[in-house]
CSV table of C-alpha atoms in Angstrom, one decimal:
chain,number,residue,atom,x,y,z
P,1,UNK,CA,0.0,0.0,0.0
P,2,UNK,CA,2.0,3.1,-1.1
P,3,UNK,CA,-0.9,5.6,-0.4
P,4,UNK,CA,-0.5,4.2,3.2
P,5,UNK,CA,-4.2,4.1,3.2
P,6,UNK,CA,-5.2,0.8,4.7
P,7,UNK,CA,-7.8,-1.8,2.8
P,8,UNK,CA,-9.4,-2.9,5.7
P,9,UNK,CA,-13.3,-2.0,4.9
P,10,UNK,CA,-15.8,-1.7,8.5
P,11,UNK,CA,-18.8,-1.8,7.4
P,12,UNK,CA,-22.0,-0.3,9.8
P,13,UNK,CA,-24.2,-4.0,11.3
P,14,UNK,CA,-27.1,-2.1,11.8
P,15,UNK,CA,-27.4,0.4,9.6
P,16,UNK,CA,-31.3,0.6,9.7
P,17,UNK,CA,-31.6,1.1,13.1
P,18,UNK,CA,-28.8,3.9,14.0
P,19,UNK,CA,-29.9,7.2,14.5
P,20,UNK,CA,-26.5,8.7,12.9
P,21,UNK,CA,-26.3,6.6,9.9
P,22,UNK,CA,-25.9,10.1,7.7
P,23,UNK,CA,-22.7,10.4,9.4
P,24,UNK,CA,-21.2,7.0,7.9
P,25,UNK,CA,-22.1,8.2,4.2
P,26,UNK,CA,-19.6,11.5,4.7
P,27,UNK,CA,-16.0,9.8,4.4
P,28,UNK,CA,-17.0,6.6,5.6
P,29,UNK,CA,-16.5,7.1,8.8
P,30,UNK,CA,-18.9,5.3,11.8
P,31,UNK,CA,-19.2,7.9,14.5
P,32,UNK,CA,-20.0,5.2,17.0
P,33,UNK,CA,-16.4,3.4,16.6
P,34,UNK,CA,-14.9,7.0,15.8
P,35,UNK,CA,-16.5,8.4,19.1
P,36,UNK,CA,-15.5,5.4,21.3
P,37,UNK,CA,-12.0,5.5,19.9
P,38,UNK,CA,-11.3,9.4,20.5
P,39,UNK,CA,-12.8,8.7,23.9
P,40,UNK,CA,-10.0,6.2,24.6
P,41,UNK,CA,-7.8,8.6,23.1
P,42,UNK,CA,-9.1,11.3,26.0
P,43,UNK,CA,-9.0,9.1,28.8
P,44,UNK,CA,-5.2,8.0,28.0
P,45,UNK,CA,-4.1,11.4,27.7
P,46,UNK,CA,-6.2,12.2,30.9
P,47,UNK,CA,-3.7,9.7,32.5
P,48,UNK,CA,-1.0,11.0,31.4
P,49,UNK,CA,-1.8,14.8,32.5
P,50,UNK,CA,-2.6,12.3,36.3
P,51,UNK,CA,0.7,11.4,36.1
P,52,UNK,CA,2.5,14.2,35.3
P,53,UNK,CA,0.4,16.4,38.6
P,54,UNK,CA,1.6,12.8,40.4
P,55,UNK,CA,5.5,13.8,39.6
P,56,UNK,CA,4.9,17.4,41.0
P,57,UNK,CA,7.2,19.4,41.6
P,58,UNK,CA,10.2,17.2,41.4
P,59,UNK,CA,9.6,14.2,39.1
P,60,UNK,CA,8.5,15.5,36.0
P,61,UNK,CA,8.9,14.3,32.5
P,62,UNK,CA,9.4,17.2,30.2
P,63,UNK,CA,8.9,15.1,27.4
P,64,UNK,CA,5.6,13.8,28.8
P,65,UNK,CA,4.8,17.4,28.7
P,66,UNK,CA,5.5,17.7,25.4
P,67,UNK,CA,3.4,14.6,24.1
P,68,UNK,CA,0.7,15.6,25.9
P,69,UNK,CA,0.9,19.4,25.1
P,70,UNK,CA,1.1,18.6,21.0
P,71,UNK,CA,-2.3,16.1,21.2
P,72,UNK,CA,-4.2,18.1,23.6
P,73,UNK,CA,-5.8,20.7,21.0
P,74,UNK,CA,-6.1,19.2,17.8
P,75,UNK,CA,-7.8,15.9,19.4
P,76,UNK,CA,-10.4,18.2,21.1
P,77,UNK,CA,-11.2,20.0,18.2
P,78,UNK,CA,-11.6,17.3,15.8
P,79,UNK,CA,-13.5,15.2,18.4
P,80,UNK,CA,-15.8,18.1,19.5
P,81,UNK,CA,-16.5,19.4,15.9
P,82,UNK,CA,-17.5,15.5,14.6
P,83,UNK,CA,-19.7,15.7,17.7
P,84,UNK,CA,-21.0,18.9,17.2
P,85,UNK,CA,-21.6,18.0,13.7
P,86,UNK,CA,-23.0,14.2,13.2
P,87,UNK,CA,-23.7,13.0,17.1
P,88,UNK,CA,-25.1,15.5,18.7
P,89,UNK,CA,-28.1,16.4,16.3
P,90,UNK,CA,-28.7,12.6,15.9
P,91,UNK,CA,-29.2,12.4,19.9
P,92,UNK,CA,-31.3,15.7,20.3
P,93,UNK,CA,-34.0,14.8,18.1
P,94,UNK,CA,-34.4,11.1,18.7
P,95,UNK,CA,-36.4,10.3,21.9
P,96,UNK,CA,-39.3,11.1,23.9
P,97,UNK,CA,-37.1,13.2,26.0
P,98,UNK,CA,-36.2,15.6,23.2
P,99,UNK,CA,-36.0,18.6,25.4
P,100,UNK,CA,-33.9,17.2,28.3
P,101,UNK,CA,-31.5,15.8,25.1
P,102,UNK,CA,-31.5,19.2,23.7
P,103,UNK,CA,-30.7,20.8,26.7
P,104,UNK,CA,-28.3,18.2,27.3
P,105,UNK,CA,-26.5,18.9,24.0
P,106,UNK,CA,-26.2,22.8,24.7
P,107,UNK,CA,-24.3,21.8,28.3
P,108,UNK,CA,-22.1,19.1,26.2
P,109,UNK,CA,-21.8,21.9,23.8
P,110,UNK,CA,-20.4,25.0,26.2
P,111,UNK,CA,-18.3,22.3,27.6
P,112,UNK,CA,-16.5,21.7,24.4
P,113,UNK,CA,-16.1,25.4,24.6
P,114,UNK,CA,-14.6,25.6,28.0
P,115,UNK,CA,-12.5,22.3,27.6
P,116,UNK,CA,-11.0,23.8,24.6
P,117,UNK,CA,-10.1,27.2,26.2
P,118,UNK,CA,-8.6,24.9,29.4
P,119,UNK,CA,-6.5,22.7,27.1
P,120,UNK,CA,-5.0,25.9,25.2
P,121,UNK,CA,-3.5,27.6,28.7
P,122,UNK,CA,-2.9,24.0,29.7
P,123,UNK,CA,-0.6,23.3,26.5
P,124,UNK,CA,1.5,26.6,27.0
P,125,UNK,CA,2.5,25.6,29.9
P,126,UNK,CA,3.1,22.2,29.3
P,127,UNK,CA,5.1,23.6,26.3
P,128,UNK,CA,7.3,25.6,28.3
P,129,UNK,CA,7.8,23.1,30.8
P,130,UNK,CA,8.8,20.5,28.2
P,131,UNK,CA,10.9,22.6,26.8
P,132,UNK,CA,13.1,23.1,30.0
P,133,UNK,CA,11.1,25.9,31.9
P,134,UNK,CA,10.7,26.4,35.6
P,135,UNK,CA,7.6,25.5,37.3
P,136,UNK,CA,6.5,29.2,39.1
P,137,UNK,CA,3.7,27.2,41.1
P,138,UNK,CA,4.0,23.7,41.8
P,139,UNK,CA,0.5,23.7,43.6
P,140,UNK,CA,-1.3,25.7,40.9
P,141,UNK,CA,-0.4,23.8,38.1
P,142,UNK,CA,-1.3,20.5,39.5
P,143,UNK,CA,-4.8,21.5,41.0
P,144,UNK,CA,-4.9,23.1,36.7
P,145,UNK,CA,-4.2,19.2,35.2
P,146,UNK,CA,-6.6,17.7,38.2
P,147,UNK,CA,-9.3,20.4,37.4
P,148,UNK,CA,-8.7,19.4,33.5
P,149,UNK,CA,-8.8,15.8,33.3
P,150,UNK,CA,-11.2,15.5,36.5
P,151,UNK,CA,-13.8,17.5,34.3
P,152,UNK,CA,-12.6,15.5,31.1
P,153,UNK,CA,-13.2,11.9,32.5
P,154,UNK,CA,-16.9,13.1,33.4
P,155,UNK,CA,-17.7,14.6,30.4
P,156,UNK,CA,-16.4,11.5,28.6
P,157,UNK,CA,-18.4,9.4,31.1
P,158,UNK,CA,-21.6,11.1,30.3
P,159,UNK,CA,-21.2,10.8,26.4
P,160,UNK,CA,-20.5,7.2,27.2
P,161,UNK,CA,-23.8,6.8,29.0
P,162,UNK,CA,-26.3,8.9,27.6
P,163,UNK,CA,-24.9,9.6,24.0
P,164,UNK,CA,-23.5,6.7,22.5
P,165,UNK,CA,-26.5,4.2,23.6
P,166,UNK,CA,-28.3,6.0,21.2
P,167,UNK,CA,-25.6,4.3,18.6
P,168,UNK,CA,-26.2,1.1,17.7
P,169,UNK,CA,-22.5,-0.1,17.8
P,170,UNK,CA,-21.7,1.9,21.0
P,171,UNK,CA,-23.6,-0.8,23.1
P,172,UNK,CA,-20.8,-2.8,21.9
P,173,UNK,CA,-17.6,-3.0,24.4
């Protein structure tokens, strides 16, 4: 494979029945698989960030830092945009509960806003730490990463719950 592309094919098992089915048709992609995988992708980094406030304020791997400070951002904003884009709508509209989903969705939404500002400050001073910088507050920039990944794991744990049920193929695993 020169393109590097891989010929490995999934294809959908329940195509009828999933509420986001619109989403496989753009790029072939299966939000439900792509959803679960970026959440495993969160909650490793999450650990990572637990580690690195665990090594405060002596044992700290600056190149932890680094890995964790280039993934940060991008990940967030190409998980929170599919979201936004394919999951979310397909969630709001389909249940008796449309109102508690669509006020659900706004809170997930504002969250993606606030997690995205958080992981910005978060990678500059990962950044600088990585790159040989002083830590100016040991205590500030642990209770920072706890805040961070604390509010990560739940938000993660409520898409898990309430979001991707509604996905066919998210029952799965």
């Amino acid at each position: 494979m020169a393109s590097g592309k891989s010929s490995v094919v999934i294809r959908c098992d329940a195509p009828d029945g999933c509420p986001v089915v619109e989403a496989c048709l753009h790029g072939g992609r299966l939000p439900c698989l792509d959803v679960a995988r970026w959440h495993g992708q969160k909650m490793r980094i999450c650990d990572e960030m637990e580690a690195i406030a665990d090594g405060l304020p002596s044992r700290v791997d600056r190149l932890k830092c680094l890995l964790v400070a280039n993934e940060l951002v991008p990940l967030l904003r190409m998980c929170h945009g599919y979201e936004e884009e394919y999951v979310f709508p397909a969630f709001a509209g389909k249940g008796a509960d449309d109102a508690a989903r669509t006020a659900s969705v706004r809170r997930l939404k504002a969250e993606h806003v606030e997690d995205e500002c958080a992981a910005q400050d978060l990678t500059d001073t990962l950044l600088a730490i990585g790159h040989g910088g002083a830590i100016a507050n040991a205590e500030a920039l642990g209770f920072m990463l706890r805040g961070f990944f604390d509010s990560m794991r739940r938000h993660v744990a409520f898409e898990r719950e309430h979001v991707l049920p509604t996905i066919p193929a998210g029952r799965v695993g």
